[in-house]
Structures are given as structure tokens and as C-alpha cells.
Amino acid sequence: MRICDLISKKKKGGALTFEEQHALIDGFVQGAVPDYQIAAFLMAVCFQGMTPEEPASFTQVLIESGDTLDLSALGCPTVDKHSTGGVGDKTTLIAAPLAAACGCTVAKMSGRGLGYTGGTIDKLESIQGFRTDLQNDLFFDLLRQNHLAITAQTGHLVPGDKKLYALRDVTATVDCLPLIASSVMSKKIAAGSSAIVLDVKYGSGAFMKTVKDAVALAQTMVDIGRRAGRKTTALITSMEEPLGYAVGNALEVSEAAATLKGQGPADLKTLSLALAAEMCALSENISRKEAQKRVQQALDSGEGLQKLEAMIRLQGGDPTNLETKLPTASLAQPVYAVEDGYLSRLDTEEIGRIAGLLGAGRAKKDDVPDPAAGLILSKKCGDAVKAGEVLATLYTNRPDKLQEAQKAYLAACTFSKEKPRLSPLIAAWVDEDGVHPADEPLA
Ligand code: URA
């Protein structure tokens, strides 16, 4: 099988077989197929796409490039959750404990962020002593004890995706639907959970800018999950503005804990409850209505908070008075509005970039994010603003970046005279039966 012929087949819009996909990826992982041929293949996929069958088999090929985790020894259904990425998205820290408090076993493998802001692992590592490098035996022990454990993904899981993603990152081939879908689902399926809840973002801070594109991505991922025998559903949710008010690792941990105490921002609470309910409905095989009731009870009774605290303790951190122990930045700088009006749009991707500038993310793989850096919004889309009011407060240990960040934050805000219409937080959900409007009556 000549690799050049496979690239040519894809260039002309043909479909690669499972064996052909294997030849490409195995050769790449083993070093026999050079980067430039894989780069050409990736670009051909960007232009020609994949047939409906190809993403599932490509995902399987990626999975077979490394180890998989078999969670069946736990003897119960397991559930995982994944977000396609967003600014201020700390829902895992809320939804996962809530679902665990409702009896689900949440076996979560998470990534470090590569973009402007941190991933779940970066957020958790802002808690002093918190261990994210759990070996399999310990991961299983913690799941048996507390039904909730979050660990960083090991290098042996889906090495094909790791190598491919690094190449996509430098060949402008990241934002390609079938490649995103197979990349995400290969990691979720390899991590072993029997149910997977996806939070597919749309909007100015997301890969997918429109609901339509996010739905298409969700449908592909749900189909991959179905073909792999995993119960999979997806919520289509807004990233037209940061989720909640806090952006930055320690700031987000603090906001997540506050939400579990019943004091969180409305959008963050609504989405976290919806995701937790979906996790519960899928893994416990109960109706969404029943799942929503249980999850709300877990929040109101404080059992969700207790689950988070137990996880922090079991993984080496100290959850008592957590907020007071998180790292804080040396500088706090408000950004003031210069005009009256309604805040009508926030350039969310730009706010993520600003958080990165303040130190919250990593530009290169080996950078270490500053856990204390980030920002807290004071105004969100739709809020009335008067000139001189605080729009956000920037937190950093990098005094040289403050002026640039302040200017950029102002530029990321758009004001209008009329109160703007807001995009829906949850626009739709997708399961094996199709796409459902978010306001469809619950069953
Ligand atoms: N996240 C992933 O894991 N893979 C992608 O391709 C994009 C986002």
C-alpha cells in the first residue's frame, strides 16, 4: 500500500478503508510515514471531509495506536464528560461531583489546556498538593471509595492522536470537523467509560462559531460513540461569552466551589446542573426529569460539595476553607467602562487570549500556567453599564502585561443603546435519535 496513493484517494474525495487508515496512522506512530505525508493527508481531509463511516473507523484506528482502560472491574456503569473547550468553563468541577453524589461513578481523564486558558487538570493543580498523576490502581481505588476521580491522561492512551494533534497544530488543520470528532472520541472511548456526555460549544469563543456547525460536530461524535457501543449524548451550549464570571485556574476553582455551595452565577449553575443530569440519566438509565430532580437535590443538600471535597482530600489536597488557600496574584487591576449602554457582545476568544497574556495559559506545551492569573468579569452580555463602572478585574503577576491587557479587554467589549437579544445558553441537545430543541418537554 503506497501512502502517496492513499493521500491521492482522499484528495479526490474517496473514502479510506479501515486497513488504509491503519497503514497511515501506524506508519506515522512508528516513524515510517513522515510528517509531510500525514500533513498532506490532513489537509486533504480538511478540503474533502470524510464519509459518514470514516470518522468512526478512524477513531478506532487512533484508539488501537495505544492502551485502553478497562473499567469493567468496577462492576458498575461509568460516565465521563467532555467539553470541546471554552473560556471560564469549569463545569467539570461542579457537574462531576453532582453526578457522583447521585450514585454515578465518574471516571474522568482530563487534559491540560494547550490554548489560552487552562484545562481541568491545570485548574485542579492550583490546589496545593492535589495529585493528577494517578496510576491505574489508585484511580480504581478512588473510584471504589468516592465514585469520583479525575486524573491526567497517560501518554500510553491514544499516542496516535497526541502525535497527530501536534502536527495539526502547526499545519492549520485543527478546525476540521471529522478530525476534531475522532480526536475527542478516541480519548473518551479509550478511557473506558460506558457513557459519555459531551458539551459541544458554539460561539465566539468556540471552534464552532454557529449552532449549526456545533450540531454537525455533535452528531458526528454521538455517531462515533454509538458505533463504539458507548451511550453518548451532547448538549449544544453557548460560548458567546465566558461561562460564569471567573477565568483563570485558581479563580475558576473558587467559583466552582461557590457554585456547589449554592452561590454560583446563574449560567454556570444552569449548565452544570444540565450536564450532571445528562450524566445521571445516561449512566443510571433514568428519565431526564428524574435525573434533574436528583441532581438539584444533590446541590441543595450540599452532597455535591462533599463529593468535591472528598475528591480533593483523597487526591492529596486540603479542601477546608479552600478559597482562602488558593494562590492569589500580586496585582489586581480594574478595567473601567468608557461609555454608557448595554454590553452587547464579548469577544470570548479574545478574553481567553487576555487571560493567557496575564499568565493563565500556556503558549507552548512545556509552559507552566500561573495558577493565580486570570480575570473576573463584573458585567456580562445584556448588562446595563455606565461609564466609569468596572467591566472586569485583571489578576496577574506580570506588571509589564497589564496595560496591554486592559486595552485589549476594552476592545473585546461591544456596547449598544438597545438591550441586546442573548443567544441561548443551551441551544439544543443531540442523541442517537437526532437533534432536539433545548426546550423540548423532558421525558
Ligand atoms: N480537542 C481535542 O482533543 N482534539 C481536537 O481535535 C480538538 C479539540
GROMACS .gro file of N, CA and C and ligand atoms in nm, residues 82 84 161 165 168 174 179-181 183-184 187 207, ligand 1:
model
   47
   82HIS      N    1  -1.716   1.552   2.855
   82HIS     CA    2  -1.612   1.625   2.782
   82HIS      C    3  -1.669   1.754   2.724
   84THR      N    4  -1.589   2.066   2.447
   84THR     CA    5  -1.500   2.095   2.334
   84THR      C    6  -1.417   2.221   2.362
  161ASP      N    7  -0.322   1.000   1.844
  161ASP     CA    8  -0.388   1.132   1.846
  161ASP      C    9  -0.291   1.239   1.895
  165TYR      N   10  -0.223   1.544   1.672
  165TYR     CA   11  -0.269   1.677   1.715
  165TYR      C   12  -0.153   1.777   1.708
  168ARG      N   13  -0.126   1.872   1.356
  168ARG     CA   14  -0.241   1.957   1.315
  168ARG      C   15  -0.222   2.100   1.364
  174VAL      N   16  -0.640   2.201   1.257
  174VAL     CA   17  -0.713   2.169   1.381
  174VAL      C   18  -0.864   2.183   1.359
  179LEU      N   19  -1.186   1.552   1.199
  179LEU     CA   20  -1.061   1.534   1.275
  179LEU      C   21  -1.083   1.567   1.423
  180ILE      N   22  -1.160   1.672   1.451
  180ILE     CA   23  -1.191   1.706   1.591
  180ILE      C   24  -1.271   1.592   1.653
  181ALA      N   25  -1.374   1.548   1.581
  181ALA     CA   26  -1.463   1.444   1.635
  181ALA      C   27  -1.386   1.316   1.667
  183SER      N   28  -1.062   1.282   1.715
  183SER     CA   29  -0.961   1.308   1.818
  183SER      C   30  -1.024   1.303   1.957
  184VAL      N   31  -1.134   1.375   1.975
  184VAL     CA   32  -1.200   1.380   2.106
  184VAL      C   33  -1.251   1.240   2.144
  187LYS      N   34  -1.007   0.958   2.261
  187LYS     CA   35  -0.962   0.967   2.400
  187LYS      C   36  -1.072   0.925   2.497
  207PHE      N   37  -1.456   2.654   1.878
  207PHE     CA   38  -1.413   2.610   1.744
  207PHE      C   39  -1.526   2.633   1.645
  444URA     N1   40  -0.973   1.881   2.141
  444URA     C1   41  -0.920   1.760   2.107
  444URA     O1   42  -0.894   1.676   2.193
  444URA     N2   43  -0.899   1.735   1.977
  444URA     C2   44  -0.926   1.824   1.881
  444URA     O2   45  -0.904   1.792   1.764
  444URA     C3   46  -0.979   1.948   1.916
  444URA     C4   47  -1.003   1.974   2.049
   0.00000   0.00000   0.00000
